[in-house]
mmCIF file of C-alpha atoms and ligand atoms in Angstrom:
data_model
loop_
_atom_site.group_PDB
_atom_site.id
_atom_site.type_symbol
_atom_site.label_atom_id
_atom_site.label_comp_id
_atom_site.label_asym_id
_atom_site.label_seq_id
_atom_site.Cartn_x
_atom_site.Cartn_y
_atom_site.Cartn_z
ATOM 1 C CA UNK A 24 -9.564 -13.495 36.233
ATOM 2 C CA UNK A 25 -10.553 -10.060 37.207
ATOM 3 C CA UNK A 26 -6.914 -7.859 37.609
ATOM 4 C CA UNK A 27 -7.051 -6.837 41.320
ATOM 5 C CA UNK A 28 -4.060 -4.369 41.293
ATOM 6 C CA UNK A 29 -5.080 -0.768 41.118
ATOM 7 C CA UNK A 30 -2.293 0.703 38.703
ATOM 8 C CA UNK A 31 -2.794 -2.505 36.117
ATOM 9 C CA UNK A 32 -6.977 -1.385 36.407
ATOM 10 C CA UNK A 33 -5.979 2.201 35.806
ATOM 11 C CA UNK A 34 -3.689 1.026 32.838
ATOM 12 C CA UNK A 35 -7.180 -0.805 31.705
ATOM 13 C CA UNK A 36 -9.437 2.246 31.631
ATOM 14 C CA UNK A 37 -10.659 2.315 34.607
ATOM 15 C CA UNK A 38 -11.378 5.414 36.598
ATOM 16 C CA UNK A 39 -10.259 6.423 40.336
ATOM 17 C CA UNK A 40 -11.473 9.335 42.791
ATOM 18 C CA UNK A 41 -8.023 8.068 44.345
ATOM 19 C CA UNK A 42 -5.652 7.206 41.359
ATOM 20 C CA UNK A 43 -2.921 5.013 41.762
ATOM 21 C CA UNK A 44 0.576 6.609 42.662
ATOM 22 C CA UNK A 45 4.587 5.863 42.321
ATOM 23 C CA UNK A 46 6.985 8.384 41.247
ATOM 24 C CA UNK A 47 9.589 7.867 38.854
ATOM 25 C CA UNK A 48 13.342 7.616 40.543
ATOM 26 C CA UNK A 49 11.327 6.991 43.890
ATOM 27 C CA UNK A 50 14.371 4.578 44.990
ATOM 28 C CA UNK A 51 17.281 7.312 44.790
ATOM 29 C CA UNK A 52 19.592 9.721 46.569
ATOM 30 C CA UNK A 53 16.518 11.847 48.552
ATOM 31 C CA UNK A 54 16.204 8.594 50.753
ATOM 32 C CA UNK A 55 18.450 8.444 53.472
ATOM 33 C CA UNK A 56 18.311 4.089 53.556
ATOM 34 C CA UNK A 57 19.331 4.208 49.502
ATOM 35 C CA UNK A 58 22.327 6.054 50.167
ATOM 36 C CA UNK A 59 23.204 3.686 52.860
ATOM 37 C CA UNK A 60 22.964 0.800 50.288
ATOM 38 C CA UNK A 61 24.579 2.336 47.567
ATOM 39 C CA UNK A 62 27.756 2.669 50.012
ATOM 40 C CA UNK A 63 27.279 -0.824 50.448
ATOM 41 C CA UNK A 64 27.235 -1.821 47.221
ATOM 42 C CA UNK A 65 30.296 0.276 46.640
ATOM 43 C CA UNK A 66 29.221 2.394 43.504
ATOM 44 C CA UNK A 67 26.236 3.047 41.061
ATOM 45 C CA UNK A 68 26.699 0.608 38.748
ATOM 46 C CA UNK A 69 27.850 -1.829 41.079
ATOM 47 C CA UNK A 70 24.492 -1.720 43.001
ATOM 48 C CA UNK A 71 22.758 -2.156 39.678
ATOM 49 C CA UNK A 72 24.245 -5.477 39.248
ATOM 50 C CA UNK A 73 23.749 -6.645 42.277
ATOM 51 C CA UNK A 74 20.330 -8.377 42.732
ATOM 52 C CA UNK A 75 19.960 -8.638 46.021
ATOM 53 C CA UNK A 76 20.862 -4.908 46.773
ATOM 54 C CA UNK A 77 18.934 -3.588 43.703
ATOM 55 C CA UNK A 78 15.899 -5.477 45.159
ATOM 56 C CA UNK A 79 16.376 -3.411 48.417
ATOM 57 C CA UNK A 80 16.408 -0.402 47.061
ATOM 58 C CA UNK A 81 13.674 -0.933 44.648
ATOM 59 C CA UNK A 82 11.851 -2.294 47.541
ATOM 60 C CA UNK A 83 12.687 0.683 50.278
ATOM 61 C CA UNK A 84 10.173 3.335 48.987
ATOM 62 C CA UNK A 85 7.446 0.734 48.674
ATOM 63 C CA UNK A 86 7.781 -0.177 52.636
ATOM 64 C CA UNK A 87 8.334 3.700 53.550
ATOM 65 C CA UNK A 88 5.348 4.959 51.015
ATOM 66 C CA UNK A 89 3.189 2.348 50.474
ATOM 67 C CA UNK A 90 3.456 3.504 46.287
ATOM 68 C CA UNK A 91 0.886 1.280 44.210
ATOM 69 C CA UNK A 92 3.883 0.186 41.476
ATOM 70 C CA UNK A 93 8.089 -0.398 42.032
ATOM 71 C CA UNK A 94 10.000 0.554 39.211
ATOM 72 C CA UNK A 95 13.200 -2.016 38.659
ATOM 73 C CA UNK A 96 16.017 -0.740 39.600
ATOM 74 C CA UNK A 97 18.301 -0.739 37.102
ATOM 75 C CA UNK A 98 19.624 2.423 34.700
ATOM 76 C CA UNK A 99 18.847 3.118 30.707
ATOM 77 C CA UNK A 100 22.520 3.215 30.093
ATOM 78 C CA UNK A 101 23.000 -0.448 31.098
ATOM 79 C CA UNK A 102 22.039 -1.161 27.295
ATOM 80 C CA UNK A 103 24.733 0.415 26.144
ATOM 81 C CA UNK A 104 27.429 -1.195 28.004
ATOM 82 C CA UNK A 105 25.507 -4.290 27.088
ATOM 83 C CA UNK A 106 26.489 -3.491 23.588
ATOM 84 C CA UNK A 107 29.926 -3.082 24.314
ATOM 85 C CA UNK A 108 30.261 1.116 25.323
ATOM 86 C CA UNK A 109 32.529 1.920 28.111
ATOM 87 C CA UNK A 110 30.187 3.237 30.599
ATOM 88 C CA UNK A 111 31.085 4.949 33.927
ATOM 89 C CA UNK A 112 29.533 7.387 36.417
ATOM 90 C CA UNK A 113 31.448 10.625 37.838
ATOM 91 C CA UNK A 114 29.756 11.913 41.287
ATOM 92 C CA UNK A 115 28.045 14.910 41.132
ATOM 93 C CA UNK A 116 28.263 14.955 37.078
ATOM 94 C CA UNK A 117 26.410 12.010 35.745
ATOM 95 C CA UNK A 118 27.153 9.494 33.244
ATOM 96 C CA UNK A 119 30.103 9.010 30.812
ATOM 97 C CA UNK A 120 30.734 6.589 27.749
ATOM 98 C CA UNK A 121 32.686 5.997 24.974
ATOM 99 C CA UNK A 122 31.509 7.794 22.184
ATOM 100 C CA UNK A 123 30.548 7.052 18.263
ATOM 101 C CA UNK A 124 31.027 9.495 16.338
ATOM 102 C CA UNK A 125 31.240 7.396 12.884
ATOM 103 C CA UNK A 126 31.049 3.951 11.127
ATOM 104 C CA UNK A 127 34.351 2.650 13.111
ATOM 105 C CA UNK A 128 31.944 3.496 16.687
ATOM 106 C CA UNK A 129 29.271 1.064 15.460
ATOM 107 C CA UNK A 130 31.512 -1.484 13.981
ATOM 108 C CA UNK A 131 32.963 -1.705 17.739
ATOM 109 C CA UNK A 132 29.468 -2.636 19.072
ATOM 110 C CA UNK A 133 28.408 -6.058 19.914
ATOM 111 C CA UNK A 134 25.053 -7.519 18.190
ATOM 112 C CA UNK A 135 21.566 -7.119 20.058
ATOM 113 C CA UNK A 136 21.367 -10.569 21.008
ATOM 114 C CA UNK A 137 24.870 -10.088 23.210
ATOM 115 C CA UNK A 138 23.217 -8.227 25.724
ATOM 116 C CA UNK A 139 21.900 -11.123 28.221
ATOM 117 C CA UNK A 140 25.904 -11.790 28.999
ATOM 118 C CA UNK A 141 25.755 -8.287 30.690
ATOM 119 C CA UNK A 142 22.258 -8.156 31.564
ATOM 120 C CA UNK A 143 21.757 -11.092 33.591
ATOM 121 C CA UNK A 144 21.868 -9.821 36.899
ATOM 122 C CA UNK A 145 19.340 -7.614 36.112
ATOM 123 C CA UNK A 146 16.582 -10.254 34.774
ATOM 124 C CA UNK A 147 17.331 -11.888 38.381
ATOM 125 C CA UNK A 148 16.653 -8.781 40.584
ATOM 126 C CA UNK A 149 13.180 -8.905 38.256
ATOM 127 C CA UNK A 150 12.861 -12.535 39.447
ATOM 128 C CA UNK A 151 13.269 -11.810 43.219
ATOM 129 C CA UNK A 152 10.890 -8.951 43.068
ATOM 130 C CA UNK A 153 8.220 -10.617 41.362
ATOM 131 C CA UNK A 154 8.297 -12.713 44.778
ATOM 132 C CA UNK A 155 9.184 -10.196 47.430
ATOM 133 C CA UNK A 156 6.523 -7.472 46.465
ATOM 134 C CA UNK A 157 3.228 -6.970 48.270
ATOM 135 C CA UNK A 158 0.273 -8.658 46.267
ATOM 136 C CA UNK A 159 -1.085 -5.203 45.528
ATOM 137 C CA UNK A 160 2.196 -3.618 44.191
ATOM 138 C CA UNK A 161 2.684 -3.859 40.163
ATOM 139 C CA UNK A 162 6.327 -4.531 39.453
ATOM 140 C CA UNK A 163 7.464 -2.195 36.294
ATOM 141 C CA UNK A 164 10.316 -2.957 33.823
ATOM 142 C CA UNK A 165 12.132 -0.484 31.769
ATOM 143 C CA UNK A 166 14.153 0.680 29.402
ATOM 144 C CA UNK A 167 15.368 3.692 27.735
ATOM 145 C CA UNK A 168 13.921 4.612 23.841
ATOM 146 C CA UNK A 169 16.506 4.382 21.151
ATOM 147 C CA UNK A 170 16.508 8.103 20.411
ATOM 148 C CA UNK A 171 17.738 8.842 24.473
ATOM 149 C CA UNK A 172 20.040 6.132 24.417
ATOM 150 C CA UNK A 173 21.681 7.074 21.376
ATOM 151 C CA UNK A 174 22.215 10.843 22.611
ATOM 152 C CA UNK A 175 24.208 9.561 25.091
ATOM 153 C CA UNK A 176 26.436 6.813 23.242
ATOM 154 C CA UNK A 177 26.918 9.434 20.453
ATOM 155 C CA UNK A 178 28.334 12.513 22.963
ATOM 156 C CA UNK A 179 29.569 9.965 25.707
ATOM 157 C CA UNK A 180 27.596 12.045 28.355
ATOM 158 C CA UNK A 181 24.603 14.507 28.393
ATOM 159 C CA UNK A 182 23.773 17.473 26.916
ATOM 160 C CA UNK A 183 21.964 20.218 26.863
ATOM 161 C CA UNK A 184 20.485 20.526 23.620
ATOM 162 C CA UNK A 185 21.530 17.248 22.118
ATOM 163 C CA UNK A 186 23.771 18.533 19.551
ATOM 164 C CA UNK A 187 25.981 15.783 19.010
ATOM 165 C CA UNK A 188 23.512 13.366 18.505
ATOM 166 C CA UNK A 189 21.276 15.767 15.869
ATOM 167 C CA UNK A 190 24.946 16.567 13.927
ATOM 168 C CA UNK A 191 25.292 12.895 13.268
ATOM 169 C CA UNK A 192 21.769 11.706 12.040
ATOM 170 C CA UNK A 193 22.411 15.153 9.801
ATOM 171 C CA UNK A 194 25.749 14.213 8.290
ATOM 172 C CA UNK A 195 26.054 10.429 8.386
ATOM 173 C CA UNK A 196 22.736 9.416 8.432
ATOM 174 C CA UNK A 197 23.634 5.859 7.609
ATOM 175 C CA UNK A 198 25.576 5.390 11.364
ATOM 176 C CA UNK A 199 22.827 7.167 12.972
ATOM 177 C CA UNK A 200 20.162 4.836 11.610
ATOM 178 C CA UNK A 201 22.091 1.596 11.718
ATOM 179 C CA UNK A 202 22.748 2.766 15.605
ATOM 180 C CA UNK A 203 18.968 3.181 16.240
ATOM 181 C CA UNK A 204 18.460 -0.322 14.605
ATOM 182 C CA UNK A 205 21.112 -1.669 16.808
ATOM 183 C CA UNK A 206 19.102 -0.137 19.964
ATOM 184 C CA UNK A 207 15.819 -1.342 18.957
ATOM 185 C CA UNK A 208 16.504 -4.729 18.375
ATOM 186 C CA UNK A 209 18.224 -4.235 21.822
ATOM 187 C CA UNK A 210 15.660 -2.729 23.576
ATOM 188 C CA UNK A 211 13.126 -5.142 22.322
ATOM 189 C CA UNK A 212 14.967 -8.357 23.227
ATOM 190 C CA UNK A 213 15.907 -6.635 26.748
ATOM 191 C CA UNK A 214 12.204 -5.786 27.847
ATOM 192 C CA UNK A 215 11.370 -9.192 26.554
ATOM 193 C CA UNK A 216 13.758 -10.920 29.030
ATOM 194 C CA UNK A 217 12.276 -8.223 31.657
ATOM 195 C CA UNK A 218 8.367 -9.255 30.757
ATOM 196 C CA UNK A 219 9.789 -13.476 31.262
ATOM 197 C CA UNK A 220 11.521 -12.799 34.384
ATOM 198 C CA UNK A 221 8.138 -10.944 35.965
ATOM 199 C CA UNK A 222 8.028 -7.729 34.587
ATOM 200 C CA UNK A 223 3.739 -6.763 34.596
ATOM 201 C CA UNK A 224 4.317 -3.251 32.953
ATOM 202 C CA UNK A 225 6.908 -2.353 30.812
ATOM 203 C CA UNK A 226 7.770 1.792 30.250
ATOM 204 C CA UNK A 227 9.758 3.044 27.892
ATOM 205 C CA UNK A 228 11.758 5.862 28.643
ATOM 206 C CA UNK A 229 12.283 8.894 26.025
ATOM 207 C CA UNK A 230 13.770 11.698 27.772
ATOM 208 C CA UNK A 231 15.124 13.593 25.282
ATOM 209 C CA UNK A 232 11.862 13.327 22.407
ATOM 210 C CA UNK A 233 11.533 17.210 22.998
ATOM 211 C CA UNK A 234 14.239 17.793 20.689
ATOM 212 C CA UNK A 235 13.294 16.105 18.007
ATOM 213 C CA UNK A 236 10.890 18.458 15.486
ATOM 214 C CA UNK A 237 8.544 17.177 13.256
ATOM 215 C CA UNK A 238 9.570 14.375 10.630
ATOM 216 C CA UNK A 239 12.299 13.765 12.943
ATOM 217 C CA UNK A 240 10.198 13.254 15.648
ATOM 218 C CA UNK A 241 7.914 11.044 13.614
ATOM 219 C CA UNK A 242 11.135 8.786 12.743
ATOM 220 C CA UNK A 243 13.312 8.777 15.712
ATOM 221 C CA UNK A 244 10.596 8.550 18.683
ATOM 222 C CA UNK A 245 7.303 7.583 17.216
ATOM 223 C CA UNK A 246 8.424 4.952 14.800
ATOM 224 C CA UNK A 247 10.973 3.404 17.308
ATOM 225 C CA UNK A 248 8.294 3.419 20.272
ATOM 226 C CA UNK A 249 5.872 1.594 17.658
ATOM 227 C CA UNK A 250 7.746 -0.935 16.726
ATOM 228 C CA UNK A 251 9.024 -1.703 20.386
ATOM 229 C CA UNK A 252 5.411 -1.873 21.731
ATOM 230 C CA UNK A 253 4.341 -3.685 18.542
ATOM 231 C CA UNK A 254 6.821 -6.181 19.254
ATOM 232 C CA UNK A 255 6.220 -7.125 22.862
ATOM 233 C CA UNK A 256 2.155 -6.553 22.110
ATOM 234 C CA UNK A 257 2.906 -9.446 19.272
ATOM 235 C CA UNK A 258 4.073 -11.970 22.084
ATOM 236 C CA UNK A 259 2.764 -10.446 25.372
ATOM 237 C CA UNK A 260 -0.688 -8.975 24.349
ATOM 238 C CA UNK A 261 -1.800 -8.142 28.285
ATOM 239 C CA UNK A 262 1.528 -6.641 29.663
ATOM 240 C CA UNK A 263 0.759 -3.272 29.520
ATOM 241 C CA UNK A 264 3.368 -0.403 28.249
ATOM 242 C CA UNK A 265 3.570 3.315 29.285
ATOM 243 C CA UNK A 266 5.858 5.442 26.829
ATOM 244 C CA UNK A 267 7.294 8.794 28.002
ATOM 245 C CA UNK A 268 7.944 10.849 25.026
ATOM 246 C CA UNK A 269 8.975 13.775 27.572
ATOM 247 C CA UNK A 270 8.659 17.503 26.649
ATOM 248 C CA UNK A 271 6.804 16.309 23.452
ATOM 249 C CA UNK A 272 4.276 18.968 23.624
ATOM 250 C CA UNK A 273 1.606 18.848 20.918
ATOM 251 C CA UNK A 274 3.397 15.561 19.955
ATOM 252 C CA UNK A 275 1.975 13.726 22.816
ATOM 253 C CA UNK A 276 -1.678 14.199 21.295
ATOM 254 C CA UNK A 277 -2.567 10.338 19.625
ATOM 255 C CA UNK A 278 1.018 9.346 20.627
ATOM 256 C CA UNK A 279 -0.512 6.371 22.726
ATOM 257 C CA UNK A 280 -2.592 5.412 19.459
ATOM 258 C CA UNK A 281 -0.287 5.862 17.006
ATOM 259 C CA UNK A 282 2.496 3.788 19.259
ATOM 260 C CA UNK A 283 -0.178 0.916 20.242
ATOM 261 C CA UNK A 284 0.787 1.764 24.214
ATOM 262 C CA UNK A 285 -1.524 1.721 26.992
ATOM 263 C CA UNK A 286 -0.573 4.827 28.742
ATOM 264 C CA UNK A 287 1.365 7.986 27.820
ATOM 265 C CA UNK A 288 3.498 9.545 30.936
ATOM 266 C CA UNK A 289 3.171 13.494 30.913
ATOM 267 C CA UNK A 290 5.795 15.869 31.780
ATOM 268 C CA UNK A 291 5.160 19.100 33.674
ATOM 269 C CA UNK A 292 5.574 21.635 30.823
ATOM 270 C CA UNK A 293 2.277 20.767 29.582
ATOM 271 C CA UNK A 294 -0.899 21.606 31.573
ATOM 272 C CA UNK A 295 -3.007 18.808 33.329
ATOM 273 C CA UNK A 296 -6.199 20.421 31.663
ATOM 274 C CA UNK A 297 -4.851 20.692 28.570
ATOM 275 C CA UNK A 298 -3.712 17.161 28.626
ATOM 276 C CA UNK A 299 -7.432 15.695 29.944
ATOM 277 C CA UNK A 300 -8.987 17.639 27.142
ATOM 278 C CA UNK A 301 -6.302 16.830 23.960
ATOM 279 C CA UNK A 302 -3.876 13.219 25.264
ATOM 280 C CA UNK A 303 -6.524 11.423 28.162
ATOM 281 C CA UNK A 304 -9.400 11.335 25.524
ATOM 282 C CA UNK A 305 -7.344 8.245 24.217
ATOM 283 C CA UNK A 306 -6.908 6.701 27.417
ATOM 284 C CA UNK A 307 -4.647 6.322 30.332
ATOM 285 C CA UNK A 308 -2.703 9.087 31.174
ATOM 286 C CA UNK A 309 0.290 9.025 33.655
ATOM 287 C CA UNK A 310 1.501 12.272 35.595
ATOM 288 C CA UNK A 311 2.456 14.937 36.031
ATOM 289 C CA UNK A 312 3.249 17.306 39.190
ATOM 290 C CA UNK A 313 6.761 19.711 38.877
ATOM 291 C CA UNK A 314 9.312 17.451 40.911
ATOM 292 C CA UNK A 315 10.194 20.834 42.737
ATOM 293 C CA UNK A 316 6.963 20.484 45.049
ATOM 294 C CA UNK A 317 9.327 17.707 46.534
ATOM 295 C CA UNK A 318 11.623 20.299 47.383
ATOM 296 C CA UNK A 319 9.769 23.082 48.015
ATOM 297 C CA UNK A 320 6.891 21.292 50.097
ATOM 298 C CA UNK A 321 4.201 23.403 51.784
ATOM 299 C CA UNK A 322 0.630 24.581 50.749
ATOM 300 C CA UNK A 323 1.812 24.848 47.277
ATOM 301 C CA UNK A 324 2.451 21.278 47.032
ATOM 302 C CA UNK A 325 -0.907 19.999 48.256
ATOM 303 C CA UNK A 326 -2.838 22.535 46.191
ATOM 304 C CA UNK A 327 -1.008 21.411 42.907
ATOM 305 C CA UNK A 328 -1.286 17.558 43.503
ATOM 306 C CA UNK A 329 -5.330 17.738 44.216
ATOM 307 C CA UNK A 330 -5.491 20.072 41.204
ATOM 308 C CA UNK A 331 -3.595 17.572 39.102
ATOM 309 C CA UNK A 332 -5.959 14.983 40.614
ATOM 310 C CA UNK A 333 -8.619 16.872 39.927
ATOM 311 C CA UNK A 334 -8.264 17.793 36.171
ATOM 312 C CA UNK A 335 -7.665 14.031 35.355
ATOM 313 C CA UNK A 336 -10.744 12.840 37.538
ATOM 314 C CA UNK A 337 -12.755 12.342 34.267
ATOM 315 C CA UNK A 338 -10.637 9.789 32.862
ATOM 316 C CA UNK A 339 -7.853 7.126 34.016
ATOM 317 C CA UNK A 340 -5.177 8.494 35.336
ATOM 318 C CA UNK A 341 -1.889 7.438 37.411
ATOM 319 C CA UNK A 342 -0.418 10.273 39.747
ATOM 320 C CA UNK A 343 3.758 10.843 38.815
ATOM 321 C CA UNK A 344 5.601 13.674 39.161
ATOM 322 C CA UNK A 345 6.423 15.284 35.528
ATOM 323 C CA UNK A 346 10.317 13.932 35.757
ATOM 324 C CA UNK A 347 12.496 12.096 38.435
ATOM 325 C CA UNK A 348 12.275 13.105 42.017
ATOM 326 C CA UNK A 349 15.859 15.025 43.023
ATOM 327 C CA UNK A 350 18.436 14.472 45.361
ATOM 328 C CA UNK A 351 17.563 17.635 47.500
ATOM 329 C CA UNK A 352 13.729 16.335 48.051
ATOM 330 C CA UNK A 353 12.461 16.072 51.243
ATOM 331 C CA UNK A 354 11.448 12.920 52.393
ATOM 332 C CA UNK A 355 8.237 14.323 54.094
ATOM 333 C CA UNK A 356 6.865 16.174 51.241
ATOM 334 C CA UNK A 357 6.275 12.889 49.804
ATOM 335 C CA UNK A 358 4.299 11.863 52.728
ATOM 336 C CA UNK A 359 2.436 14.960 51.988
ATOM 337 C CA UNK A 360 1.722 14.409 48.909
ATOM 338 C CA UNK A 361 0.217 11.132 49.242
ATOM 339 C CA UNK A 362 -2.072 12.585 52.128
ATOM 340 C CA UNK A 363 -3.014 14.893 49.648
ATOM 341 C CA UNK A 364 -3.945 12.515 47.054
ATOM 342 C CA UNK A 365 -5.310 9.827 49.393
ATOM 343 C CA UNK A 366 -6.662 12.016 52.036
HETATM 344 O O1 CP3 B 406 13.695 4.337 40.477
HETATM 345 C C1 CP3 B 406 13.922 5.047 39.799
HETATM 346 O O2 CP3 B 406 12.929 5.597 38.532
HETATM 347 C C2 CP3 B 406 14.177 3.446 38.813
HETATM 348 C C3 CP3 B 406 15.702 3.191 38.881
HETATM 349 C C4 CP3 B 406 15.946 4.421 37.410
HETATM 350 C C5 CP3 B 406 17.313 5.184 37.469
HETATM 351 N N1 CP3 B 406 17.852 5.886 36.267
HETATM 352 C C6 CP3 B 406 18.190 4.691 38.660
HETATM 353 C C7 CP3 B 406 19.124 6.372 38.736
HETATM 354 C C8 CP3 B 406 15.495 4.463 36.263
HETATM 355 C C9 CP3 B 406 14.403 4.241 35.550
HETATM 356 C C10 CP3 B 406 16.115 5.381 35.359
HETATM 357 C C11 CP3 B 406 16.169 6.193 34.037
HETATM 358 C C12 CP3 B 406 17.158 7.034 33.225
HETATM 359 N N2 CP3 B 406 18.573 6.857 33.530
HETATM 360 C C13 CP3 B 406 16.499 7.880 32.509
HETATM 361 C C14 CP3 B 406 15.339 8.236 31.926
HETATM 362 C C15 CP3 B 406 14.310 9.228 33.020
HETATM 363 C C16 CP3 B 406 14.919 10.462 33.122
HETATM 364 O O3 CP3 B 406 15.608 10.501 34.356
HETATM 365 O O4 CP3 B 406 15.004 11.043 32.443
HETATM 366 C C17 CP3 B 406 17.647 8.570 31.673
HETATM 367 C C18 CP3 B 406 18.339 9.982 31.562
HETATM 368 C C19 CP3 B 406 19.193 8.212 32.714
HETATM 369 C C20 CP3 B 406 20.516 8.055 32.493
HETATM 370 C C21 CP3 B 406 21.152 8.416 33.895
HETATM 371 N N3 CP3 B 406 21.389 8.137 34.912
HETATM 372 C C22 CP3 B 406 21.526 9.947 33.972
HETATM 373 C C23 CP3 B 406 21.712 11.219 33.233
HETATM 374 C C24 CP3 B 406 21.957 10.020 35.416
HETATM 375 C C25 CP3 B 406 22.719 10.716 36.557
HETATM 376 C C26 CP3 B 406 21.818 11.862 36.685
HETATM 377 C C27 CP3 B 406 21.272 11.906 38.089
HETATM 378 O O5 CP3 B 406 20.600 11.918 38.668
HETATM 379 O O6 CP3 B 406 22.366 11.445 39.164
HETATM 380 C C28 CP3 B 406 21.900 8.909 36.074
HETATM 381 C C29 CP3 B 406 22.085 8.169 37.661
HETATM 382 C C30 CP3 B 406 20.978 7.377 38.305
HETATM 383 N N4 CP3 B 406 20.151 6.451 37.827
HETATM 384 C C31 CP3 B 406 20.823 7.658 39.526
HETATM 385 C C32 CP3 B 406 19.643 7.115 40.008
HETATM 386 C C33 CP3 B 406 19.120 6.361 41.152
HETATM 387 C C34 CP3 B 406 22.228 8.364 40.743
HETATM 388 C C35 CP3 B 406 23.000 7.777 40.741
HETATM 389 C C36 CP3 B 406 23.261 7.368 42.047
HETATM 390 O O7 CP3 B 406 22.750 6.964 43.302
HETATM 391 O O8 CP3 B 406 24.346 8.311 41.891
#
């Protein structure tokens, strides 16, 4: 059957004068309706594990903007929690986790197969969403890539340079590699369950891939992505996968081909013209408007949006930001961006 959804067609290689569009973190604190639902849930993690309320916040930006895709409302750090790590969020600061600094920390983790116990409500959210989404809207499931998730598990928080994770991989490679292995297995199991529940596309977020250089990038960003994509494709050859090795720079070139992914998402540190010439030659790309335009708006927002659409016009493209929309964004600027794309 011919694929009717525009975002699915772009992932299959179709070109569009008006590209499909969605935004990273499109369900989030810039929307008053999100803040109201989060208050009803009590806190962020309770929202993630409440299928009805997680469905509601996933649908809010679809109702408001008619995006071409909805992304499951959850978080990449639910996987460490399902493996037994402690996880909490400090308001205004971000996530905190118990730390893994050596073999004892690793030994305390549950086996990858145990994650369903904690993550079952997430699969329920996917099931409800696949019933409730408009017929033209694609449902994206996701997980963090092993390296990015490991950086949080090792440091116990977000870090500017991922120093603790680099330290462990250099000083205790046995523990580090075993952690990467556990995360790779858990990620395959988690994403498989999301597909079984109704996710139509998978996105793998490697937000901190940019701090891996040379051989380390190949080993800890490219290889795990290749294994995860390969395992999903073996079972579901027709489910597209978007990979996001954020700030990979030159390592974006050939990344989709090397990992078997259908699309590479680009951050806004690379120019659209460069990416059109060097990355889009392999297939669909996603990106890459600087999220600050959602705060600053004005003619710059319109010009930049049109420039990106124009730069990627000669190949398949999904319009998105280069990173998540921030809490300070003006919801009206999203309308202005859509107007600039869709006319
Ligand atoms: O709308 C969507 O994009 C879907 C849901 C989603 C969230 N997080 C919800 C969220 C997705 C896909 C993520 C991915 C995620 N989570 C990443 C990878 C993408 C990226 O941004 O690089 C990372 C690194 C995380 C970990 C994480 N979660 C951090 C560092 C933080 C704190 C920073 C912040 O923005 O507050 C979160 C919290 C988080 N995840 C929020 C949301 C809506 C804000 C929590 C709140 O409501 O208070």
